mmCIF file of C-alpha atoms in Angstrom:
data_model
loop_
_atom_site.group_PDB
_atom_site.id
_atom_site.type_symbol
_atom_site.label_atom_id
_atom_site.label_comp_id
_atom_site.label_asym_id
_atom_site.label_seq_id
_atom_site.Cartn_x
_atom_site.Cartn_y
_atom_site.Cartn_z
ATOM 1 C CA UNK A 21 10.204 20.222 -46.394
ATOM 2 C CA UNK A 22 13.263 18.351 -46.231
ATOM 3 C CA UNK A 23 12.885 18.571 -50.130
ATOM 4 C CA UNK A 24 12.625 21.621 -50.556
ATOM 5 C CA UNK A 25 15.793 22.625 -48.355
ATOM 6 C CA UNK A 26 17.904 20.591 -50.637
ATOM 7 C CA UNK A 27 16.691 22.197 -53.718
ATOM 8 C CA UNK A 28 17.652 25.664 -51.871
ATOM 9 C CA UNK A 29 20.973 23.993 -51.014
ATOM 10 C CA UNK A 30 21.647 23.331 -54.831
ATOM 11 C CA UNK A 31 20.355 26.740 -56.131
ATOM 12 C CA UNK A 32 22.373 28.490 -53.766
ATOM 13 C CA UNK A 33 25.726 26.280 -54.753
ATOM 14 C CA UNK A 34 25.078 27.179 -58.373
ATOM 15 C CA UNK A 35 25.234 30.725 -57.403
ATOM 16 C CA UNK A 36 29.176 30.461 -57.246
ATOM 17 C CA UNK A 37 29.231 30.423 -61.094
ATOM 18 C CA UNK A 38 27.839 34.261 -61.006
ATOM 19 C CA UNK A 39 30.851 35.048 -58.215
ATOM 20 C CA UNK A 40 28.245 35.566 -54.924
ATOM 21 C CA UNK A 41 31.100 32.917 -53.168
ATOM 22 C CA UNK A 42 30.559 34.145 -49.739
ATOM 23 C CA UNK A 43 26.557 34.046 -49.599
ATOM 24 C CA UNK A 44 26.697 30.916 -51.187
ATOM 25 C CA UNK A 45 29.188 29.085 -48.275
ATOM 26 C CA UNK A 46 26.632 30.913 -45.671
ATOM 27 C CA UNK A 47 23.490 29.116 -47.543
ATOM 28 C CA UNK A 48 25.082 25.876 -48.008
ATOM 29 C CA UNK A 49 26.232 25.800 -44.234
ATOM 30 C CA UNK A 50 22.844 27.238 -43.219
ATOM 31 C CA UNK A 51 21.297 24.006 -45.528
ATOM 32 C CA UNK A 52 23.573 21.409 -44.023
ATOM 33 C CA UNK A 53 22.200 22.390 -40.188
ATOM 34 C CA UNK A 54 18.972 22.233 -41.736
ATOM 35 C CA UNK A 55 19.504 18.948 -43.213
ATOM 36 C CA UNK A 56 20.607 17.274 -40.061
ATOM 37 C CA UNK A 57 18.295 18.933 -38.005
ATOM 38 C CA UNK A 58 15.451 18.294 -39.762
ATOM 39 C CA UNK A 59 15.382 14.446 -39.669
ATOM 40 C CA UNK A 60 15.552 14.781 -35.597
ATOM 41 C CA UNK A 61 12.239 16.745 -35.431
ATOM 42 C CA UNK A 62 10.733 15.130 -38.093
ATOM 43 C CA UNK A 63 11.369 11.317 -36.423
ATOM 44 C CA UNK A 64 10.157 12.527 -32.564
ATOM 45 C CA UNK A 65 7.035 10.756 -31.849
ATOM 46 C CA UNK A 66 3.800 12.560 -30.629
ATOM 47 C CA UNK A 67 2.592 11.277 -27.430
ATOM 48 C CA UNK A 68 -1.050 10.977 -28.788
ATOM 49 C CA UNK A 69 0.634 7.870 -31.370
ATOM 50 C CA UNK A 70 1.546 5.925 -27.910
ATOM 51 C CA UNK A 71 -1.879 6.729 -26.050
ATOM 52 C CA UNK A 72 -3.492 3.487 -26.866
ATOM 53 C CA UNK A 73 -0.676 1.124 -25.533
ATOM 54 C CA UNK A 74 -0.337 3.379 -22.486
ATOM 55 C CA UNK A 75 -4.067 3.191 -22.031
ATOM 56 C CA UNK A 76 -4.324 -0.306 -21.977
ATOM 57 C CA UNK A 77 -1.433 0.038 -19.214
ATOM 58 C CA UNK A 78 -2.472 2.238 -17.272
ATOM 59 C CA UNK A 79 -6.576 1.097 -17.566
ATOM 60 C CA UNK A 80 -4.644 -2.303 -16.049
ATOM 61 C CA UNK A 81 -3.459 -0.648 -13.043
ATOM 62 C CA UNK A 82 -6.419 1.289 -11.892
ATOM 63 C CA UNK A 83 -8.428 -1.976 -12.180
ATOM 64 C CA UNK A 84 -5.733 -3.152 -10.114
ATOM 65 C CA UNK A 85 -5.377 -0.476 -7.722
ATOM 66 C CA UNK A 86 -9.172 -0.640 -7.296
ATOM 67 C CA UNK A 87 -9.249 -3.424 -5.992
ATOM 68 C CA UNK A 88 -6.067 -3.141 -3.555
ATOM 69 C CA UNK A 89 -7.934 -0.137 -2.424
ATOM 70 C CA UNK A 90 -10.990 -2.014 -1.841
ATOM 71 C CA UNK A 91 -9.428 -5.031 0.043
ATOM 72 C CA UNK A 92 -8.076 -2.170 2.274
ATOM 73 C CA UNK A 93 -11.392 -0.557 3.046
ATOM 74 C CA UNK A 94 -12.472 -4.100 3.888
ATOM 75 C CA UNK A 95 -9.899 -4.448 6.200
ATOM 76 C CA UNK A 96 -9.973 -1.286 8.004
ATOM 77 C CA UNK A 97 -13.699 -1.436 8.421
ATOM 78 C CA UNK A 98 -13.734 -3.906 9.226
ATOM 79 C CA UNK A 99 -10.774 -3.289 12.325
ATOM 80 C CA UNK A 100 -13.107 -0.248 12.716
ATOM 81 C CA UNK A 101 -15.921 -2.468 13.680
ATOM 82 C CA UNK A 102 -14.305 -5.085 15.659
ATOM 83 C CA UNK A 103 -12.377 -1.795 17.737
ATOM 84 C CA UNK A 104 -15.889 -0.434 18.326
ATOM 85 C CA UNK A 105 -17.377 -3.823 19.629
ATOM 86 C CA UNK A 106 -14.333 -4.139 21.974
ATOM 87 C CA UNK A 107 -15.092 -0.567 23.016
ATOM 88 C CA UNK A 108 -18.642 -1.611 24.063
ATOM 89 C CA UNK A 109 -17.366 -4.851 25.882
ATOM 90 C CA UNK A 110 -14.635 -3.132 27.880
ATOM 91 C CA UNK A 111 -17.601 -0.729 29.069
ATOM 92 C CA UNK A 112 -19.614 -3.806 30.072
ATOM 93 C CA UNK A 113 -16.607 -5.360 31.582
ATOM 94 C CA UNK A 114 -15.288 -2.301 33.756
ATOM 95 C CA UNK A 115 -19.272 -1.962 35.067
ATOM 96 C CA UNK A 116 -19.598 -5.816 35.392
ATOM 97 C CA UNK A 117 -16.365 -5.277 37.298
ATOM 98 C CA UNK A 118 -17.203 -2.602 39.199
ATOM 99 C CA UNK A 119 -20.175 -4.543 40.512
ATOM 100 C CA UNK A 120 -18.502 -7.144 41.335
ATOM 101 C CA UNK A 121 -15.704 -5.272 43.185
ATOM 102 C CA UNK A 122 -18.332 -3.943 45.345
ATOM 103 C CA UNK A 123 -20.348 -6.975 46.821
ATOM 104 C CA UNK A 124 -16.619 -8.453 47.344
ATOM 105 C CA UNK A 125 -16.054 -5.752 49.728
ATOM 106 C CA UNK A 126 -19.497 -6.203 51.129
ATOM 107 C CA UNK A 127 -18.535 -9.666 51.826
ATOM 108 C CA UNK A 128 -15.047 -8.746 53.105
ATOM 109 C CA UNK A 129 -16.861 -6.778 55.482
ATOM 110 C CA UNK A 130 -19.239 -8.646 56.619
ATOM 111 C CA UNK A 131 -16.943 -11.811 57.082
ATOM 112 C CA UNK A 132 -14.964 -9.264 59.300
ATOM 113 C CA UNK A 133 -17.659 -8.631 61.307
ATOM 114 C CA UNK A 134 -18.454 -12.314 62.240
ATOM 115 C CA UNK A 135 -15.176 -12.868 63.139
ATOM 116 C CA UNK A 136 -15.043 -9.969 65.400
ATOM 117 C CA UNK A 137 -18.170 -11.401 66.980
ATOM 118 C CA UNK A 138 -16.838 -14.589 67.418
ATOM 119 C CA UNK A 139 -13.563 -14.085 69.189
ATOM 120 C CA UNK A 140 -15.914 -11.600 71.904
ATOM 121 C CA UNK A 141 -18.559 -14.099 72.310
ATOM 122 C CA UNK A 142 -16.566 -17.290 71.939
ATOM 123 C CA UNK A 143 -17.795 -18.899 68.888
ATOM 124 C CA UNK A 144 -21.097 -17.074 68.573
ATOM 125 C CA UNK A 145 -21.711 -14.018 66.145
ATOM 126 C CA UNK A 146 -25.100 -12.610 68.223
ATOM 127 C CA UNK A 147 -24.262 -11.234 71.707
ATOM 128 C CA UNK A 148 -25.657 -13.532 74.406
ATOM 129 C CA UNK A 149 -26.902 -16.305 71.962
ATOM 130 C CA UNK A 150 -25.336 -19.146 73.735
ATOM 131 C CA UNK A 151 -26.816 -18.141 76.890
ATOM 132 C CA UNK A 152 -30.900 -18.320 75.625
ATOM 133 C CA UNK A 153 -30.310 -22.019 74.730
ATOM 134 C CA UNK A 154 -31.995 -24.028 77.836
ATOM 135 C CA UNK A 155 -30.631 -27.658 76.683
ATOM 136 C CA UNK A 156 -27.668 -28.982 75.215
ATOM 137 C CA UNK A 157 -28.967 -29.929 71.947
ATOM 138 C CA UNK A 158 -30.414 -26.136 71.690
ATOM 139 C CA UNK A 159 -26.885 -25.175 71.792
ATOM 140 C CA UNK A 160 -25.631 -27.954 69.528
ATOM 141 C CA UNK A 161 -28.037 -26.473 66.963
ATOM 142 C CA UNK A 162 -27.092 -22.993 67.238
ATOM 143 C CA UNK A 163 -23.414 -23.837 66.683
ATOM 144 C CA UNK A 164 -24.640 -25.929 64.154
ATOM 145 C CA UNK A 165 -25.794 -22.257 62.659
ATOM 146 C CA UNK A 166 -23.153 -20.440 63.446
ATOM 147 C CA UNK A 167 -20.377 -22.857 61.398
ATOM 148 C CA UNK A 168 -23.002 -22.888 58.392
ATOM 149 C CA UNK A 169 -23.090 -19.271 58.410
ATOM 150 C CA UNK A 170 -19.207 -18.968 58.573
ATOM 151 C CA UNK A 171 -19.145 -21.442 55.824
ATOM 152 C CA UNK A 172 -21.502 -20.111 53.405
ATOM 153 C CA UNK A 173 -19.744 -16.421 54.072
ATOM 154 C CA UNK A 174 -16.311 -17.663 53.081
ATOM 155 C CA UNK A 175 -17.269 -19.705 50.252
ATOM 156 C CA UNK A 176 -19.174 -16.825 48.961
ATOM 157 C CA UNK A 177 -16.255 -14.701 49.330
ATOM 158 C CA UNK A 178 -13.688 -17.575 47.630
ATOM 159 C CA UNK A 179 -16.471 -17.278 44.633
ATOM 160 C CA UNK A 180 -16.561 -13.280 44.436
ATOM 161 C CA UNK A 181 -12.889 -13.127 44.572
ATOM 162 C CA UNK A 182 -12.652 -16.123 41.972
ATOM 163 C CA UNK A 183 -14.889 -13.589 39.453
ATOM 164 C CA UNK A 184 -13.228 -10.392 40.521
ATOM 165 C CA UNK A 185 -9.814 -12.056 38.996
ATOM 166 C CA UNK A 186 -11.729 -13.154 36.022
ATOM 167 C CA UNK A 187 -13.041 -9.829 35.491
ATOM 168 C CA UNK A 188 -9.813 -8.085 36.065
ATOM 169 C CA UNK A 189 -8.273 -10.492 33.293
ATOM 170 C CA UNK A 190 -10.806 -10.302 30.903
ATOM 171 C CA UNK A 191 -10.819 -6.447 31.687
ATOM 172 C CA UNK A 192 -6.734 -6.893 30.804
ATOM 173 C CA UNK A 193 -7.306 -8.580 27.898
ATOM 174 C CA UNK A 194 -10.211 -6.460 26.376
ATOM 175 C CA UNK A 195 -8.199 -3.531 26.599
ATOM 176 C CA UNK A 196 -5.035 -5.455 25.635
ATOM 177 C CA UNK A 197 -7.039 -6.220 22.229
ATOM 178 C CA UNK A 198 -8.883 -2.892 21.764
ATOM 179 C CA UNK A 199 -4.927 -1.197 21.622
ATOM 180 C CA UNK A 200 -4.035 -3.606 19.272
ATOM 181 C CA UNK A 201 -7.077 -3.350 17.110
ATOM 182 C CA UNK A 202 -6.786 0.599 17.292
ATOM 183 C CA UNK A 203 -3.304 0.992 16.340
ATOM 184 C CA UNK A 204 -4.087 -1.640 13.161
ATOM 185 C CA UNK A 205 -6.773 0.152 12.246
ATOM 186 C CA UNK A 206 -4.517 3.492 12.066
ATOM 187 C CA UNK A 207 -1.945 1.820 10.141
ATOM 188 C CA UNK A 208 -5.062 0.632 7.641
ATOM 189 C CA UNK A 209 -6.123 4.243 7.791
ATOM 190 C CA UNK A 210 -2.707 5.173 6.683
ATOM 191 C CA UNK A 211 -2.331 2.439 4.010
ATOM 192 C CA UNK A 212 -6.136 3.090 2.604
ATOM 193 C CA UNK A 213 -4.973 6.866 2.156
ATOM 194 C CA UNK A 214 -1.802 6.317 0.357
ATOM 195 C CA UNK A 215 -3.887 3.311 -1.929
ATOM 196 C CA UNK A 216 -6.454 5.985 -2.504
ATOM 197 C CA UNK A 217 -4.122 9.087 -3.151
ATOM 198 C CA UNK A 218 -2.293 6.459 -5.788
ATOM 199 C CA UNK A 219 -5.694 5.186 -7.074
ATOM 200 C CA UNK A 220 -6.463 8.980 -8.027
ATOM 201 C CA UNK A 221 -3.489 9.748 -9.613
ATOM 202 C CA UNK A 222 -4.047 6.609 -12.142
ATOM 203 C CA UNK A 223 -7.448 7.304 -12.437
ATOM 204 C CA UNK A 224 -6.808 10.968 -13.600
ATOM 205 C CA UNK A 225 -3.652 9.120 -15.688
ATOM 206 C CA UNK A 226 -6.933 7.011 -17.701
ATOM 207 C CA UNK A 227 -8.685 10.009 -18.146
ATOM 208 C CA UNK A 228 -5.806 11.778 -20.008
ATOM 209 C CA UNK A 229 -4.700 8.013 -22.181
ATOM 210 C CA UNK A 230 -8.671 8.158 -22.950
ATOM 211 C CA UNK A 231 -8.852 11.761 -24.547
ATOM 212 C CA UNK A 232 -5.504 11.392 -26.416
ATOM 213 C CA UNK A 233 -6.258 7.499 -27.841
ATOM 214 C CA UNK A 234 -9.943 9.070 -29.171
ATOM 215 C CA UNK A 235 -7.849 11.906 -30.318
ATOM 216 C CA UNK A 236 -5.499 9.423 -31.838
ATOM 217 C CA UNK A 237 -7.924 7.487 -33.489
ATOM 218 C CA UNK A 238 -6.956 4.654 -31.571
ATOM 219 C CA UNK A 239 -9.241 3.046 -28.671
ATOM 220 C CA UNK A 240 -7.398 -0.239 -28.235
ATOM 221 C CA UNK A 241 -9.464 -2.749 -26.138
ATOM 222 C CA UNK A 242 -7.534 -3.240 -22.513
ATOM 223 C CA UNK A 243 -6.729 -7.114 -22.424
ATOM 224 C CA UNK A 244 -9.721 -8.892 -21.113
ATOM 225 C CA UNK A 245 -7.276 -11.995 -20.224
ATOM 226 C CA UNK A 246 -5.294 -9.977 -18.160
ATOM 227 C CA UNK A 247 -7.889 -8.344 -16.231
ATOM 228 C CA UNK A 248 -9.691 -12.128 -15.614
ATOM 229 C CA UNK A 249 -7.615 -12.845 -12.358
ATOM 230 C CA UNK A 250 -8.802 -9.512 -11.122
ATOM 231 C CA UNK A 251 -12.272 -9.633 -11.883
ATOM 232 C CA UNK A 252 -12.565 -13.351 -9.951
ATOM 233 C CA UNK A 253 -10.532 -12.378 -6.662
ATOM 234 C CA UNK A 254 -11.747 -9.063 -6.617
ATOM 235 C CA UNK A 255 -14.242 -8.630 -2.935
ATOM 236 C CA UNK A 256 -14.932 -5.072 -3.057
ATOM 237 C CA UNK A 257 -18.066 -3.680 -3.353
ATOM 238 C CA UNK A 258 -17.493 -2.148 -6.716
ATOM 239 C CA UNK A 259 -16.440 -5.235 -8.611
ATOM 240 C CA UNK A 260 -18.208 -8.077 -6.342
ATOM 241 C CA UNK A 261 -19.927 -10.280 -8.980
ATOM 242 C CA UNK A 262 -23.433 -9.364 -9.861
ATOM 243 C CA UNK A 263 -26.449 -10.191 -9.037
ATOM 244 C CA UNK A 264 -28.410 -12.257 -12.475
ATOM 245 C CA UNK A 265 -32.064 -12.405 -12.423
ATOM 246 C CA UNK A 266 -33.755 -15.540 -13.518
ATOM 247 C CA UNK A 267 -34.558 -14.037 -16.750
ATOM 248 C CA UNK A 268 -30.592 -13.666 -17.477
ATOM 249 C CA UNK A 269 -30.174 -10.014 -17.008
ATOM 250 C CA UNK A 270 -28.215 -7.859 -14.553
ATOM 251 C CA UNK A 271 -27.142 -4.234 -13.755
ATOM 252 C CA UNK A 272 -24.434 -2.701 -15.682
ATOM 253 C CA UNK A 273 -22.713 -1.519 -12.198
ATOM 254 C CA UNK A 274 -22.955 -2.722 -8.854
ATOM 255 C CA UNK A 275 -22.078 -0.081 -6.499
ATOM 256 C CA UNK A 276 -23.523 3.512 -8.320
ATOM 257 C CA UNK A 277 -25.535 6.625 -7.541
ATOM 258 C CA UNK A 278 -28.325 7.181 -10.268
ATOM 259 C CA UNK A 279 -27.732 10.855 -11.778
ATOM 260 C CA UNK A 280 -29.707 12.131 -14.863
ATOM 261 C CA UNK A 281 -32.400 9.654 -16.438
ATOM 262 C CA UNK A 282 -34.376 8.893 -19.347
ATOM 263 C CA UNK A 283 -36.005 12.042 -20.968
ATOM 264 C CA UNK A 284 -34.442 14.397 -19.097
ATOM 265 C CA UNK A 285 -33.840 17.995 -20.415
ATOM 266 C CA UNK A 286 -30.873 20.055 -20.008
ATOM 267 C CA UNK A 287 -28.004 22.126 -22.211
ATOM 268 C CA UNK A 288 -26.271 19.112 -22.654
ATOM 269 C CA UNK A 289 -28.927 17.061 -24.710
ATOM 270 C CA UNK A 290 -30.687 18.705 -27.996
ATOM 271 C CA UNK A 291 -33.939 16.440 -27.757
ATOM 272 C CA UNK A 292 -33.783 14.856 -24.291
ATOM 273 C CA UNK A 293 -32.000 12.450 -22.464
ATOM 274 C CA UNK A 294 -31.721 9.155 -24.021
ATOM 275 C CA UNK A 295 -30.620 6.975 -21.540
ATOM 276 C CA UNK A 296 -29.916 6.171 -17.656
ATOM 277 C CA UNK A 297 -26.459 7.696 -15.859
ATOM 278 C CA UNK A 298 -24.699 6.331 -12.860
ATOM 279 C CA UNK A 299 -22.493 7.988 -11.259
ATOM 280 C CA UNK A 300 -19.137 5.684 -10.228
ATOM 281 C CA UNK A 301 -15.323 6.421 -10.577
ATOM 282 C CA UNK A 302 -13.037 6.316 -13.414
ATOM 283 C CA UNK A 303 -12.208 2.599 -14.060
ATOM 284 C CA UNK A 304 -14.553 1.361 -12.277
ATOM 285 C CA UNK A 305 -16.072 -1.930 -14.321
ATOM 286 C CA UNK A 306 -18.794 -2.278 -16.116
ATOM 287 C CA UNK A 307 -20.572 -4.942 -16.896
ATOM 288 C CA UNK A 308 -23.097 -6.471 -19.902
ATOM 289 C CA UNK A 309 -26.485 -6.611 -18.899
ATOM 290 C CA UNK A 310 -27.700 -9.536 -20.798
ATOM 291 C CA UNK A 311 -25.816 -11.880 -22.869
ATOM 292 C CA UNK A 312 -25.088 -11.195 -26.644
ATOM 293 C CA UNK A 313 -22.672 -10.042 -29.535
ATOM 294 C CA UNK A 314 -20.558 -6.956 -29.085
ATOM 295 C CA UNK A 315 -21.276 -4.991 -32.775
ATOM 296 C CA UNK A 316 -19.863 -2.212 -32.424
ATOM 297 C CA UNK A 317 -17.513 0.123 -30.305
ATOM 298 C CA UNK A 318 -16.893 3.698 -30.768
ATOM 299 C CA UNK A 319 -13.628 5.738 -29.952
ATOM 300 C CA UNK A 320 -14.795 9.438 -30.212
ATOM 301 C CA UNK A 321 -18.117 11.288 -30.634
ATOM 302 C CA UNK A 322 -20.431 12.882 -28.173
ATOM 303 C CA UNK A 323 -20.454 9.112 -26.481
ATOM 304 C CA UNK A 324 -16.392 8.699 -26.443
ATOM 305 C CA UNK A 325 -15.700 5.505 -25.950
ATOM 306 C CA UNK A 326 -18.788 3.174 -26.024
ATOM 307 C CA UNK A 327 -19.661 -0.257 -26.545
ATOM 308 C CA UNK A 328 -22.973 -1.590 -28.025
ATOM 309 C CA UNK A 329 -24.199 -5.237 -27.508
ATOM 310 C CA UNK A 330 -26.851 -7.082 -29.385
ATOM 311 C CA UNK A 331 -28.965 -9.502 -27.376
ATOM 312 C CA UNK A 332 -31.742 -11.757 -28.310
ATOM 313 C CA UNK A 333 -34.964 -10.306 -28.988
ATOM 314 C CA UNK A 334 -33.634 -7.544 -31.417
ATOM 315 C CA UNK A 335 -32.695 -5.535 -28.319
ATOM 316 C CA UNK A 336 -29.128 -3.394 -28.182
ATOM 317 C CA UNK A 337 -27.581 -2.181 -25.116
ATOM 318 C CA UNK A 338 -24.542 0.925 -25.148
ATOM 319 C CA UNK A 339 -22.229 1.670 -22.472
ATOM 320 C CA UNK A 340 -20.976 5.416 -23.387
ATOM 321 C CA UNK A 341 -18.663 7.835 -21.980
ATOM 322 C CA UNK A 342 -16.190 4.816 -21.116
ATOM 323 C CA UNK A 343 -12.305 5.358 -20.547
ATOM 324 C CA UNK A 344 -11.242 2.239 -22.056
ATOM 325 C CA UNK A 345 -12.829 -0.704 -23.935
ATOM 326 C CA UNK A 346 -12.383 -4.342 -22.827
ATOM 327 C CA UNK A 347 -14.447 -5.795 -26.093
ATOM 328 C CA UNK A 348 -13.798 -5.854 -29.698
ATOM 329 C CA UNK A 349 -16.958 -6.471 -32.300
ATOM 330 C CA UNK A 350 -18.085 -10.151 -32.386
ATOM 331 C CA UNK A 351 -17.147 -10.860 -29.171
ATOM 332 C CA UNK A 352 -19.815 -13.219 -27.675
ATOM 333 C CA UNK A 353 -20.157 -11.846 -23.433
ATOM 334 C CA UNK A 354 -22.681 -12.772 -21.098
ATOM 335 C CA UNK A 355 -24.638 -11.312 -18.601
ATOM 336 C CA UNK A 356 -21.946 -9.790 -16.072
ATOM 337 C CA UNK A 357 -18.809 -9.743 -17.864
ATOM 338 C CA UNK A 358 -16.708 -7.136 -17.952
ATOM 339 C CA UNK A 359 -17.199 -5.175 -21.335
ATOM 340 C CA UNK A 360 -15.633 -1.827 -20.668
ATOM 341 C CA UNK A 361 -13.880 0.510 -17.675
ATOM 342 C CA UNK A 362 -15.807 3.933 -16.388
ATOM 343 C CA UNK A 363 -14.682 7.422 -17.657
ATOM 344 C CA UNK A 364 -15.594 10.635 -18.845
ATOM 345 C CA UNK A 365 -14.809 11.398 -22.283
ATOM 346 C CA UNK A 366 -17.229 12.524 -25.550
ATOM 347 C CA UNK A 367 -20.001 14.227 -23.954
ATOM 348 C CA UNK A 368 -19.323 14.489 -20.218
ATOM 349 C CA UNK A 369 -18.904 16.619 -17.224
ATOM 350 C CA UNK A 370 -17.713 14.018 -14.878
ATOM 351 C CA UNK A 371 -16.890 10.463 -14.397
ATOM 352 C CA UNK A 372 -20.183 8.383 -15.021
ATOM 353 C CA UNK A 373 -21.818 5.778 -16.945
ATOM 354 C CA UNK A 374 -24.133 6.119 -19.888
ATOM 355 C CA UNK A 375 -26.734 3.428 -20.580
ATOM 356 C CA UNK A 376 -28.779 3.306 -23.405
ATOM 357 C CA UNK A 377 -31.326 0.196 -24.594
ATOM 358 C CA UNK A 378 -32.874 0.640 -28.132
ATOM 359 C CA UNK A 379 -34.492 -1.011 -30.900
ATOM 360 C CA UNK A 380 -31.768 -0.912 -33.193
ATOM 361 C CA UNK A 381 -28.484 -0.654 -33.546
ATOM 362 C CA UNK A 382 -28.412 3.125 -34.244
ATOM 363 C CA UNK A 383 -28.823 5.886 -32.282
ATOM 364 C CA UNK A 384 -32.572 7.497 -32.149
ATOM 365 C CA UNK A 385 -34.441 4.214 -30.562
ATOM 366 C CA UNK A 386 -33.757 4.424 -26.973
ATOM 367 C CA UNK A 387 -36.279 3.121 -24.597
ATOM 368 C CA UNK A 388 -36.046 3.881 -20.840
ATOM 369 C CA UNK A 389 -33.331 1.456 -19.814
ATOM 370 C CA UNK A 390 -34.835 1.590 -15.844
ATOM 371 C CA UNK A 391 -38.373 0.202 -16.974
ATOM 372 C CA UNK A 392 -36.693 -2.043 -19.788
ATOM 373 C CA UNK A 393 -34.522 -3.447 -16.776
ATOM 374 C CA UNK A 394 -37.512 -3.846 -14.289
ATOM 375 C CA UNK A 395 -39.426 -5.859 -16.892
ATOM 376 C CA UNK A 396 -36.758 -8.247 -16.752
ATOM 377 C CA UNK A 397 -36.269 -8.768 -13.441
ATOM 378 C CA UNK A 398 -33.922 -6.187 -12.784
ATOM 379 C CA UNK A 399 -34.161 -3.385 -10.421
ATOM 380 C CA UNK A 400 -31.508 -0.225 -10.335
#
């Protein structure tokens, strides 16, 4: 284009010889804009050509904000439970108290009484005691009594009062901790929302990077080295590590809901359903079931993003529908690793996972990945 402006340029400039001066100044003027303009709009980059580098960003960040989110959830639940155990102990507490405060008042009373008794009958608490004894040791014997009983009332009543204090402190405490434990768990609450809100907002980011790097051409693998701290510190229940049966194999997911499986019919699949779905958020990772050789990942298709393994046996595993890649092909994983984040592009109507197993490489024979799994030890 830029070409062809100049060429107008100069056929408009020879146009002076046949005396059209004036349209010829207007052309060449008109040519000149066009020739620094053009460059400019020529040279501005299309967002799709930077997709891949910002996927691999921004496929980093949800991983990361995933598990921020996830240590929060931890923590307010976990404030959640400890509040609601405190709850239940300050209810114990303020009954235990309760009872307590009551037979101290009992005794109160009923020390009361013997002292009453004793000033009117001089040292006796029953009216007319001292006069039934007939001998001296008779009346020995039923002071004897009478100190005992005085005794036994006031230690009691040192005792109740000693546990009335401990219940009133332990009451003072319990309710001390429950505030404390309630207004943590609203500033987790807080916290967890504004994690979550972010988390969303990068997840829907990863969606869009995913669509334009398949659009681009370009489905760059997100750096498995600098994901590696985050998948060993990460506790949540999305990314804890998995559980490998003695066989050697594993789920692709850990935490999931199991949506459409093998053989299922719908507008979405021309001859059935050739795999297992789970249901799980963008980003979220997944993992290789067995050990083997990545050979192949696609960027684009009714699968999107996928990644097919080979494992021993002549067996091959696919992870479609991903957002972003974490293998290349020939990279040796084992059972577990990270291979791949969660999406929704190619074929989808939602965030989810889709698992194939087949017999070869290509697509057309897929076994039932949920009995293939169960043979091996594995149960989704």
């Amino acid at each position: 284009m830029l070409l062809r402006s100049y060429r107008t340029c100069r056929t408009r400039r020879s146009s002076r010889s046949s005396g059209s001066y004036g349209w010829a100044h207007k052309g060449a003027a008109l040519c000149a804009l066009c020739v620094l303009t053009l460059p400019l709009v020529a040279a501005e980059p299309s967002s799709a050509v930077h997709a891949p580098e910002r996927l691999v960003r921004v496929g980093t960040e949800v991983v990361r904000l995933a598990r921020e989110a996830g240590r929060l959830r931890q923590r307010y639940e976990l404030r959640v439970r400890a509040a609601k155990d405190q709850r239940a102990r300050d209810v114990w507490l303020t009954r235990q108290w309760a009872g307590q405060r009551f037979f101290t008042v009992a005794l109160r009373r009923d020390a009361g009484a013997v002292a009453r008794a004793q000033y009117r009958t001089g040292g006796f608490t029953a009216p007319g005691s001292a006069a039934l004894a007939e001998e001296p040791l008779e009346l020995l014997e039923l002071q004897y009594q009478e100190t005992d009983r005085r005794e036994r009332l006031a230690r009691m009543l040192i005792e109740a009062d000693g546990r009335s204090r401990a219940l009133t402190a332990d009451r003072l405490s319990t309710t001390a901790s429950l505030q404390a434990l309630n207004e943590e768990a609203a500033r987790l609450r807080v916290e967890k929302a504004a994690m979550e809100e972010r988390l969303a907002k990068a997840r829907s980011e990863l969606n869009t990077m995913a669509d334009m790097a398949i659009r681009s051409g370009r489905c760059t693998p997100v750096d498995l080295d600098g994901l590696q701290s985050e998948q060993e510190d990460t506790q949540d229940a999305a990314n804890r590590p998995p559980e490998v049966s003695r066989s050697g194999w594993t789920r692709p997911l850990v935490s999931y809901e199991l949506t459409a499986g093998f053989g299922g019919t719908g507008a979405h699949w021309a001859n059935g359903h050739t795999g297992q779905d789970f249901a799980v958020p963008t980003g979220t990772p997944v993992r290789a079931v067995g050990g083997g050789t990545v050979v192949a990942t696609g960027c684009g298709g009714s699968f999107g993003i996928s990644v097919v393994i080979r494992h021993d046996g002549g067996w091959y595993s696919q992870y479609a529908h991903l957002s972003a890649p974490l293998m290349t092909p020939g990279r040796q994983v084992r059972a577990g690793e990270w291979i791949g984040l969660t999406g929704t592009t190619g074929n989808s109507t939602g965030p989810h996972l889709h698992f194939e197993v087949r017999t070869t490489a290509n697509f057309g024979s897929a076994v039932d990945p949920v009995r293939w799994l169960r043979a091996r030890g594995v149960e989704l």
